[in-house]
Coordinates of C-alpha atoms in Angstrom, one line a residue:
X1 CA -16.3 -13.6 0.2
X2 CA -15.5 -14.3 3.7
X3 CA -13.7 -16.8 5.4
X4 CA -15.4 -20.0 7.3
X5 CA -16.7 -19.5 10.6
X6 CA -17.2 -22.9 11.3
X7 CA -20.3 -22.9 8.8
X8 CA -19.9 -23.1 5.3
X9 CA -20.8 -20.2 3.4
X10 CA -20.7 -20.3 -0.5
X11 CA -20.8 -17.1 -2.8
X12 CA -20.8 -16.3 -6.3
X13 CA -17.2 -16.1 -7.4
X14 CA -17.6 -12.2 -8.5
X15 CA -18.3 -11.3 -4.9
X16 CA -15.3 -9.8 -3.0
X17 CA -17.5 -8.4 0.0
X18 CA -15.7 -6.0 1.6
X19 CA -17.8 -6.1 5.0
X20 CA -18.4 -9.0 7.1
X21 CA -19.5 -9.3 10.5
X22 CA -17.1 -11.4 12.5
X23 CA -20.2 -12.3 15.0
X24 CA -21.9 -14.4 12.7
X25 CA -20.3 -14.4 9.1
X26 CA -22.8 -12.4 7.1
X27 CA -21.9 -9.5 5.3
X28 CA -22.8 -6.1 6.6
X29 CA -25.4 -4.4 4.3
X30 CA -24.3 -1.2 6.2
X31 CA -21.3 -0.8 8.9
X32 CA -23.0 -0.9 12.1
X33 CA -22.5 2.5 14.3
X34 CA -20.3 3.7 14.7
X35 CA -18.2 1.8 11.9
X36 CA -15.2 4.5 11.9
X37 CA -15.8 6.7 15.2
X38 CA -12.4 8.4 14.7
X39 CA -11.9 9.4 11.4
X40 CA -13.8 12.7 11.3
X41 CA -15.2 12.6 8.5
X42 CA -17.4 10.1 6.3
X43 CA -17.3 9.5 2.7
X44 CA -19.0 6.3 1.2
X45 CA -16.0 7.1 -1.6
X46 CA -13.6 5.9 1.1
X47 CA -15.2 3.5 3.1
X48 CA -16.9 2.0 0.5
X49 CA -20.4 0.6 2.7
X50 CA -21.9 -2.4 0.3
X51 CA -19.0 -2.8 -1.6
X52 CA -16.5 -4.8 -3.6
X53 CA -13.4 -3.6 -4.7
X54 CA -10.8 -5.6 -6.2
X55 CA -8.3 -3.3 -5.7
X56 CA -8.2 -3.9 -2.1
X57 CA -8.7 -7.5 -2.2
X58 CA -5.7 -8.4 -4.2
X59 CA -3.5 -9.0 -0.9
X60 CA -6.0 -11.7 0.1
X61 CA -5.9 -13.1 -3.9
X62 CA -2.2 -13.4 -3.2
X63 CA -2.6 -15.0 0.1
X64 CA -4.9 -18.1 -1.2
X65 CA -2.4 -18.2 -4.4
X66 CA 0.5 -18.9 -1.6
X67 CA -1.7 -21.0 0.5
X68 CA -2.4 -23.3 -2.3
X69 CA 1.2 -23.8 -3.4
X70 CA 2.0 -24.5 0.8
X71 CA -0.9 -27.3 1.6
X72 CA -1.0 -28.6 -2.1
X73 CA -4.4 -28.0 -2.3
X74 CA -5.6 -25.6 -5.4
X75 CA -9.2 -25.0 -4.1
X76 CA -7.7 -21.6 -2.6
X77 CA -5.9 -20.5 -5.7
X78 CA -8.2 -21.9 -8.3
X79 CA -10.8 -19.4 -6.2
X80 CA -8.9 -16.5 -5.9
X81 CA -8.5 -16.4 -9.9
X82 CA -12.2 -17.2 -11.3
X83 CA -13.2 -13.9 -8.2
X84 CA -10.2 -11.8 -9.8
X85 CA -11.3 -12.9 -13.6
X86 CA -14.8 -12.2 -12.7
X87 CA -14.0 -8.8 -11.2
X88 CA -11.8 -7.9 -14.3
X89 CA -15.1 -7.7 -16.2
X90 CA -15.8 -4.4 -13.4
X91 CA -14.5 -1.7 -16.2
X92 CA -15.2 2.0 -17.3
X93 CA -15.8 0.8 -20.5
X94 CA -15.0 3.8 -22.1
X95 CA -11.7 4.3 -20.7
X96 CA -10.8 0.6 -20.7
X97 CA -9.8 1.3 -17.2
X98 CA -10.7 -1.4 -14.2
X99 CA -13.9 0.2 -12.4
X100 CA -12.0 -0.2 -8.7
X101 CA -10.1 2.1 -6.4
X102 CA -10.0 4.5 -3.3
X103 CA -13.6 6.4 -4.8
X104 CA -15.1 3.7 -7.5
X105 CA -16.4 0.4 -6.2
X106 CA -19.4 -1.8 -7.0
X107 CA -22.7 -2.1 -4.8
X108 CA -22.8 -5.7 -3.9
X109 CA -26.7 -4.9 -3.3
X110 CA -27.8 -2.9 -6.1
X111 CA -25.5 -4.5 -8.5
X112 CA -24.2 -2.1 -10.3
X113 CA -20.6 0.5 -10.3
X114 CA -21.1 3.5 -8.2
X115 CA -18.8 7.0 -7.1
X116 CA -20.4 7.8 -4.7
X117 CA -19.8 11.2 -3.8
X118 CA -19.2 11.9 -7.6
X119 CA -15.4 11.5 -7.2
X120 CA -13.8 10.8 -10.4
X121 CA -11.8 7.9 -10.6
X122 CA -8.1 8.1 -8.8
X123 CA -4.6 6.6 -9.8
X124 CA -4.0 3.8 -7.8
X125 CA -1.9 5.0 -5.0
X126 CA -1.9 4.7 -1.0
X127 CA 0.6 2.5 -0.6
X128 CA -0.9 -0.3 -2.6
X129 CA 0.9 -2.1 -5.7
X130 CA -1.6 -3.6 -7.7
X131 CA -0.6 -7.5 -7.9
X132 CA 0.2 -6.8 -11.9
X133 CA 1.4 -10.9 -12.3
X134 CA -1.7 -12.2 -11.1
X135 CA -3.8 -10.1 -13.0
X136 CA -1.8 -10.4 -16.1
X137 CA -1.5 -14.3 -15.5
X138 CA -5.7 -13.9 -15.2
X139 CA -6.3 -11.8 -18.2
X140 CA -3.6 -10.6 -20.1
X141 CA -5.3 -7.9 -22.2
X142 CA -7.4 -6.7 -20.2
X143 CA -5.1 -5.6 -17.7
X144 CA -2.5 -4.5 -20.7
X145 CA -5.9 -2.5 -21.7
X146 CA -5.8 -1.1 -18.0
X147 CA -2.4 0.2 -18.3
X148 CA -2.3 2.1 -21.4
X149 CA -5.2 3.5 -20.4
X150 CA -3.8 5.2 -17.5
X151 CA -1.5 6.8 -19.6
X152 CA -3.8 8.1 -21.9
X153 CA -6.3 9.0 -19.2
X154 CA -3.9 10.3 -16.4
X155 CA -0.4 11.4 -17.7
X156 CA -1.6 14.5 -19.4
X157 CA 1.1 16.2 -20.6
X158 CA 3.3 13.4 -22.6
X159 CA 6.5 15.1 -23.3
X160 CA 7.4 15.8 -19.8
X161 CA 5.5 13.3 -17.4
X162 CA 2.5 15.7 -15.9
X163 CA 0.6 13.7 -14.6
X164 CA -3.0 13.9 -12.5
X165 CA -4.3 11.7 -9.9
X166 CA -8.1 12.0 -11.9
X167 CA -8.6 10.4 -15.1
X168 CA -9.9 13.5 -16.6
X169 CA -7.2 14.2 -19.3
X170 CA -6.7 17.5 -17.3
X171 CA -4.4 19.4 -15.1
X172 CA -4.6 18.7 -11.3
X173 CA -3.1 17.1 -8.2
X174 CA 0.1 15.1 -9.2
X175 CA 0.1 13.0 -5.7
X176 CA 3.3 11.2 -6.0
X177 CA 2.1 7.8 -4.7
X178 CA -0.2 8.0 -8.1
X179 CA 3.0 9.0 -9.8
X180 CA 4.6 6.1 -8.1
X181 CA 2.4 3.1 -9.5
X182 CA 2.4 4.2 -12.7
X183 CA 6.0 4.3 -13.4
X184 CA 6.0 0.7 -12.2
X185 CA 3.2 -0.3 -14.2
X186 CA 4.1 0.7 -17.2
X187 CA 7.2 -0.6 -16.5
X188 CA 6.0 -4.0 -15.6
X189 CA 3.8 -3.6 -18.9
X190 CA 7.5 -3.3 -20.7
X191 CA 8.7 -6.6 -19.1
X192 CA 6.0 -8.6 -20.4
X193 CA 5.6 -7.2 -24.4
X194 CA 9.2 -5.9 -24.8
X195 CA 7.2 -2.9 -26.1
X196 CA 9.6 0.2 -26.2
X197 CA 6.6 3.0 -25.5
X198 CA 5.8 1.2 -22.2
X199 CA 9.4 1.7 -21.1
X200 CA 9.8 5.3 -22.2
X201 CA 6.3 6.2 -20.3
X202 CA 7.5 4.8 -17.4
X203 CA 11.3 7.1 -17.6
X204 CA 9.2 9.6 -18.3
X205 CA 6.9 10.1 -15.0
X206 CA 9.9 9.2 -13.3
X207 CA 11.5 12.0 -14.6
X208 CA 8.7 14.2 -13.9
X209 CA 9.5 14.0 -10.3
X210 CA 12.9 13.8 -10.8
X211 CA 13.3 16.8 -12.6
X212 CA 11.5 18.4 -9.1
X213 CA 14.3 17.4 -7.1
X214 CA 16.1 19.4 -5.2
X215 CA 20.2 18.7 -6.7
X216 CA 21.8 19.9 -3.3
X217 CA 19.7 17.0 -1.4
X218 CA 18.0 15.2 -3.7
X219 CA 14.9 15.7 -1.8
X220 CA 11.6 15.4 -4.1
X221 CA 7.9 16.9 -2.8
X222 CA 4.9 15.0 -2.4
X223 CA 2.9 17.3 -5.0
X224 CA 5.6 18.6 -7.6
X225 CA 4.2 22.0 -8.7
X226 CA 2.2 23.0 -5.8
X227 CA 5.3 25.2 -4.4
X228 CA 4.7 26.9 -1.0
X229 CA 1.0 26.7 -1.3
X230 CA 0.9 23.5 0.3
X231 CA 3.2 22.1 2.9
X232 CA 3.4 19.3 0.4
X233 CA 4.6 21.1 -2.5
X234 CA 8.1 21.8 -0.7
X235 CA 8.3 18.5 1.3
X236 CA 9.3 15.5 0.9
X237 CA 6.7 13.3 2.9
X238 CA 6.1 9.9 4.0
X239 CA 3.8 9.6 1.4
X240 CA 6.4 10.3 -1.0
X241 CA 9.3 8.5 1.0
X242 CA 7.3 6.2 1.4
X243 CA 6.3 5.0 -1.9
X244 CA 8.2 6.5 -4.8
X245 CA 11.9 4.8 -4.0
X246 CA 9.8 1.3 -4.2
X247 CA 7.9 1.6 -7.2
X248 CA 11.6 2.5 -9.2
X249 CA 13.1 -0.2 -7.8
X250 CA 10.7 -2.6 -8.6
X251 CA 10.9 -0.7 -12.3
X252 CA 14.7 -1.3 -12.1
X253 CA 13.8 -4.9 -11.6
X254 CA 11.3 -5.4 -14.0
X255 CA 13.1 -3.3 -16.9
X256 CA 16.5 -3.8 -16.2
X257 CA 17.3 0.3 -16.4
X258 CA 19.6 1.6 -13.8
X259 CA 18.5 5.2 -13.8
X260 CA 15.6 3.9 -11.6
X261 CA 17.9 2.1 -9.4
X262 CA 20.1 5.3 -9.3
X263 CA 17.0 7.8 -8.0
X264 CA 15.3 5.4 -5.7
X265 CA 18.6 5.7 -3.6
X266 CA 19.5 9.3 -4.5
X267 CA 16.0 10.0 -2.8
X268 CA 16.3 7.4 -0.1
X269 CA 20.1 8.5 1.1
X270 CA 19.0 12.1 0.5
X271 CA 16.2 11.4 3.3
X272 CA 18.3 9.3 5.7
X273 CA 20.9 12.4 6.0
X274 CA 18.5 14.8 6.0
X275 CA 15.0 13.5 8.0
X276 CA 16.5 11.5 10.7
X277 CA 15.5 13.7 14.3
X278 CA 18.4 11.6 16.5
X279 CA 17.4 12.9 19.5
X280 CA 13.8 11.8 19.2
X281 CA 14.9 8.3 16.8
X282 CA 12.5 8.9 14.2
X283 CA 11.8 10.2 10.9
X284 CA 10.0 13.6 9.7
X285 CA 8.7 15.7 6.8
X286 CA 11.7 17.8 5.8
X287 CA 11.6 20.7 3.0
X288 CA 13.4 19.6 -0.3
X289 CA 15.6 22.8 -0.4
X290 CA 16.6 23.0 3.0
X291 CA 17.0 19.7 4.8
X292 CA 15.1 20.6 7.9
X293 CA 11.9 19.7 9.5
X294 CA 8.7 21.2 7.8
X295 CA 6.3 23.3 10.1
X296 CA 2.5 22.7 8.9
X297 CA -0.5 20.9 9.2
X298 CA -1.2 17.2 9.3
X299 CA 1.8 16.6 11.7
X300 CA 4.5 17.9 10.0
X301 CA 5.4 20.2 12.8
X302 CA 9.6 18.7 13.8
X303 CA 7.9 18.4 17.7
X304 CA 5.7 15.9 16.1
X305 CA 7.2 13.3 13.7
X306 CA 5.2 11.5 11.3
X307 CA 3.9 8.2 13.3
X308 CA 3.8 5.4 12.2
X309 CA 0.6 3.5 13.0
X310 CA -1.9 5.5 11.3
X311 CA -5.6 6.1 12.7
X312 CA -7.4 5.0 9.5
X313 CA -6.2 3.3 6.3
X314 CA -5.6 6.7 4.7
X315 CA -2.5 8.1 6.5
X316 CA 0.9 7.4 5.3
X317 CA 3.3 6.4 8.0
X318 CA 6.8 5.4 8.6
X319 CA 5.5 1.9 8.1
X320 CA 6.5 2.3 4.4
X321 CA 9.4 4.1 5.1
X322 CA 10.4 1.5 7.2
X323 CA 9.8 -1.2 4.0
X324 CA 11.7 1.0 1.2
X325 CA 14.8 1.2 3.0
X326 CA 14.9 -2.6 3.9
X327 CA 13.9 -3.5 0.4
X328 CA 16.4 -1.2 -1.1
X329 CA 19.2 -2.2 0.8
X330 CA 18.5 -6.3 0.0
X331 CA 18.5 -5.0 -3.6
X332 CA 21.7 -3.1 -3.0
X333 CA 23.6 -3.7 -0.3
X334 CA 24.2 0.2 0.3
X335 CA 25.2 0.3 4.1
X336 CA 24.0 3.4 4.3
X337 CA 20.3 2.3 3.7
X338 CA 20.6 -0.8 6.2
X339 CA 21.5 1.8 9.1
X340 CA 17.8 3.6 7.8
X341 CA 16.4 0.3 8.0
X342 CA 17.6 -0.4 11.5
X343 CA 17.1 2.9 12.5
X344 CA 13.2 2.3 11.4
X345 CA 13.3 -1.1 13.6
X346 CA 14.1 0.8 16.6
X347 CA 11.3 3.1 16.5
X348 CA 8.9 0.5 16.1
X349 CA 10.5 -1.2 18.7
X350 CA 10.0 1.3 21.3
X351 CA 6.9 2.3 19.6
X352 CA 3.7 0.0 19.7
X353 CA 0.5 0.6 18.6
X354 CA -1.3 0.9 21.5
X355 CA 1.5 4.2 22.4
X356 CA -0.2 5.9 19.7
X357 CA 0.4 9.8 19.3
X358 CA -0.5 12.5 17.1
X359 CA -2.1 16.2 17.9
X360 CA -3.3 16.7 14.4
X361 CA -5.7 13.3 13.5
X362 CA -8.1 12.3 16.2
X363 CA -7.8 12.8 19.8
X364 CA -10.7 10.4 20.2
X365 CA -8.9 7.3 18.3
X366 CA -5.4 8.5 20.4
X367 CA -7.5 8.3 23.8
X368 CA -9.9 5.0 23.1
X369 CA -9.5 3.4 20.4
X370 CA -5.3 2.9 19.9
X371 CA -4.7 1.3 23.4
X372 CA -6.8 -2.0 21.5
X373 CA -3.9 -2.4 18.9
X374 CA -3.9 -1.0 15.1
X375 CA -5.1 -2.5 11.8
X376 CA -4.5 -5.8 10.4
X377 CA -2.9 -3.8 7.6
X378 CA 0.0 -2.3 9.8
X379 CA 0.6 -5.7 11.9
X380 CA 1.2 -7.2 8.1
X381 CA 3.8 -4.3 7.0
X382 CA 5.4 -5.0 10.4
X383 CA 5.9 -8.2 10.0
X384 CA 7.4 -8.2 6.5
X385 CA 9.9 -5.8 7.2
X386 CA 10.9 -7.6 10.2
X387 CA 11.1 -10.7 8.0
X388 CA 13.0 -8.8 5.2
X389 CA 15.5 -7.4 8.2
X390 CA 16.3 -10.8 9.0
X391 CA 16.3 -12.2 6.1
X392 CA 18.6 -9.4 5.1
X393 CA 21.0 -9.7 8.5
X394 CA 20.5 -13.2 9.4
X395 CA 20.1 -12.1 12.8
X396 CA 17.7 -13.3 15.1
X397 CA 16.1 -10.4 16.7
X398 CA 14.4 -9.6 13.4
X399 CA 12.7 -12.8 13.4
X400 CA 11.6 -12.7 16.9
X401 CA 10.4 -9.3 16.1
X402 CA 7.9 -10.5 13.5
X403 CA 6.7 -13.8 15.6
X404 CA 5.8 -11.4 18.2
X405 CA 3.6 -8.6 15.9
X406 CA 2.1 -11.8 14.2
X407 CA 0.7 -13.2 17.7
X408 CA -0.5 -9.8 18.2
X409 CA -2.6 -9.7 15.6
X410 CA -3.9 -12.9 15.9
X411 CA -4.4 -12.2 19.3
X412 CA -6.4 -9.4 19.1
X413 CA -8.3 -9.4 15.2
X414 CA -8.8 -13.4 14.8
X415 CA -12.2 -14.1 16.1
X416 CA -14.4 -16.9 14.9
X417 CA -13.3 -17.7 11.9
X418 CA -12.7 -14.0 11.0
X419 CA -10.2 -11.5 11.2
X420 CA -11.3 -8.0 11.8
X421 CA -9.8 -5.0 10.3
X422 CA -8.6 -3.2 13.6
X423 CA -9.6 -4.8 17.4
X424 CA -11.5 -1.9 18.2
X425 CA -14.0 -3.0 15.0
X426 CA -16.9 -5.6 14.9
X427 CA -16.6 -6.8 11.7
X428 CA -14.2 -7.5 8.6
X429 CA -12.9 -5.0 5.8
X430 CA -10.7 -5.6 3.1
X431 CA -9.7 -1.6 3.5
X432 CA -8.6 -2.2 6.8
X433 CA -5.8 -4.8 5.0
X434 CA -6.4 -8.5 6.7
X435 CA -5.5 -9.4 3.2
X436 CA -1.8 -7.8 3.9
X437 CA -1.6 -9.7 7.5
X438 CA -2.9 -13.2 5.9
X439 CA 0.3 -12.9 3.6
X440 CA 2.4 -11.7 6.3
X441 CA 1.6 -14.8 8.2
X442 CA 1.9 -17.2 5.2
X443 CA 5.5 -15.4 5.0
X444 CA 6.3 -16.2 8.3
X445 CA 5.0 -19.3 8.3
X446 CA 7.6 -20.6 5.7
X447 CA 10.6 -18.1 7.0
X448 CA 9.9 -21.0 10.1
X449 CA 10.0 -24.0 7.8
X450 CA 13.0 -22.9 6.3
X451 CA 15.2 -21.0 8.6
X452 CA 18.6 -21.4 7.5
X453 CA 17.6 -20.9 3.6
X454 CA 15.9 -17.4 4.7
X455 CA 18.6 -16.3 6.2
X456 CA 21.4 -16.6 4.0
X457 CA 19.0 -15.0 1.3
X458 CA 20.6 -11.2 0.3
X459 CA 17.4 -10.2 -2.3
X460 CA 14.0 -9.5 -2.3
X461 CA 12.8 -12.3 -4.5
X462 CA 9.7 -10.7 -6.9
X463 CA 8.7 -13.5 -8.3
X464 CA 4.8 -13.9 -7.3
X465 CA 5.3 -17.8 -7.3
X466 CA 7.9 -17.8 -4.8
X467 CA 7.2 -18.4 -1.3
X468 CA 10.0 -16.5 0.2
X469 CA 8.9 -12.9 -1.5
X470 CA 9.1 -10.6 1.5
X471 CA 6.9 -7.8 -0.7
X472 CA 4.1 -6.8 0.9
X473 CA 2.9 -3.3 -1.1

């Protein structure tokens, strides 16, 4: 779909077009050239040309849910759910697992499911919580069928939480942002059937990483098992900060169990003491055993902190950080974590996307493509955690902080009717996250309408329904 540009435009509800071209509204058969000039390298898997994916559109599903229940009108809602119903029929039929995902999409123009470059099917992961209550308000079994299938599929040893990031019943990766979403959907699957086996599958991936703590700093890498032959097997990243503490606390939420509570702040206090580079006010990698700052690849060099903007939509960045320990500390009111959390505001106070640094990506993006701004994805997470700080604090800063990313974004992605995924980008992708921004400013706008409510609020509120829900995942 795409949104009105002063013409009306009507498509079948199973169409969730991830390209559109903000010049005149159509979608984009192909992204024109050059559609991501600084990645440095192209894979259809990840971009996705001629595709729908629901798994990226589920921001934007949430958004018209909210923006129903503000104006009153159910036309945006009453969409969103026949698109998602219709796009729950997009299945591996064999596995019972939802044909979506960073390398599975379906060709909008051929009509049928494609993996493109012969990727098998990943874990959800990248930062991205799939938006379990609408799907499970849309169709119940199916996406019960979903979940159980990832942990027949993925989780492949049982006794101990072994886990890969393929659905190949086999030995491989264990990325812990895969890790990550399925503790918290199978333990969102235990809060809706009561169903012991769902909560014991979800204690037992956490475990798996748990168990690959370090006990002096309780410090967990981003690939447990990998060891010293990647930077990643001994370090605890952003990727791994960045997601893992969030996903248990929503599990702590969900099922009620304190162990997740308990290691969602064990691994976010271990990181505050341990990450924090004072003299440079930011966050970076740090090994597990150690404490200190990780030399490597990828930026994890202590002269070069993890940034927090990210050049394309698969780079973690402190962005997430910057979420986890705001949302853990309205869960928990650990002082500790809210001195993270302000910490976090700082650096993205002093630094904007178009300040943009980082040796190891692209030198092209850093030199002529950052100065435009950053994607509609990042302005969103900004402007939620600024929301959560205030909303947290009650102090005004915070909330000035997220009126002035939100009229930067709009400022620079809203064109004719469209936003576009990054400024520097002709046309609309649901990668890029404008579904993330649209509920960032639907947050914002009723943080506005009810100021004094907002602020006096101390939780994250998870119900879906609720307008003052300061998750954005």
């Amino acid at each position: 779909y795409w949104l009105d540009d002063g013409q009306e435009h009507r498509v079948p509800a199973d169409w969730n077009v991830l390209w559109a071209d903000t010049r005149d509204g159509g979608p984009v058969e192909y992204p024109p050239a050059p559609y991501v000039p600084w990645s440095g390298e192209f894979r259809d898997s990840f971009w996705q040309p001629r595709g729908s994916n629901f798994f990226y559109d589920q921001p934007t599903f949430r958004a018209m849910a909210m923006l129903s229940r503000i104006t009153g009108d159910p036309q945006y809602g009453r969409f969103a759910t026949e698109s998602l119903a219709a796009s729950m029929q997009q299945k591996n039929e064999a596995k019972g697992l939802f044909w979506w995902g960073r390398t599975q999409f379906y060709d909008i123009f051929s009509d049928r499911q494609v993996a493109p470059n012969n990727d098998p099917r990943h874990a959800h992961g990248l930062r991205r919580l799939p938006a379990w209550q609408l799907l499970w308000e849309t169709d119940p079994d199916a996406t019960r069928q979903h979940i159980e299938a990832m942990w027949e599929w993925h989780v492949v040893d049982k006794d101990v939480g072994r886990f890969n990031r393929y659905d190949n019943r086999g030995r491989g990766i264990a990325f812990i942002d895969n890790g990550a979403t399925m503790i918290s959907a199978f333990a969102f699957l235990y809060s809706k059937t009561g169903d012991p086996r769902h909560l014991h599958w979800a204690r037992t991936v956490a475990g798996f990483h748990w168990g690959h703590r370090d006990k002096t700093t309780n410090l967990t890498p981003e690939q447990p098992e990998q060891g010293h032959r990647r930077e990643a097997g001994h370090a605890m990243t952003m990727r791994a900060i960045g997601t893992l503490p969030t996903h248990l606390l929503l599990s702590w939420q969900w099922t009620g169990e304190d162990e997740f509570r308990d290691q969602a702040v064990a691994y976010l206090t271990g990181f505050a003491r341990h990450a924090y580079l004072p003299e440079r006010g930011k966050f970076t990698t740090v090994d597990i055993a150690t404490g200190r700052p990780v030399d490597g690849r990828r930026g994890l060099e202590p002269t070069d902190p993890v940034e927090l903007w990210g050049n394309y939509h698969l780079i973690p960045g402190g962005l997430y950080l910057a979420q986890g320990f705001a949302f853990a500390y309205a869960l928990t009111g650990e002082e500790e974590l809210l001195d993270a959390a302000r910490k976090c505001a700082e650096w993205i106070r002093r630094s904007p996307p178009e300040a943009y640094q980082h040796r190891h990506w692209s030198e092209l993006y850093q030199r002529v493509y950052a100065r435009y701004g950053t994607f509609a994805d990042h302005y969103g997470r900004a402007i939620s955690f600024f929301l959560q700080m205030y909303a947290a604090t009650g102090e005004e800063p915070y909330l000035d902080d997220a009126r002035r990313f939100a009229r930067d974004a709009v400022s620079k992605l809203y064109y004719q009717g469209l936003f576009r995924g990054h400024p520097a980008r002709p046309y609309y992708s649901n990668i890029d996250g404008v579904g993330r921004l649209l509920v960032a400013l639907l947050q914002l706008d009723r943080v506005l309408a009810r100021p004094a409510e907002t602020a006096a609020q101390q939780a994250v509120l998870l119900n879906e329904d609720d307008l003052l829900d300061f998750g954005n995942w």
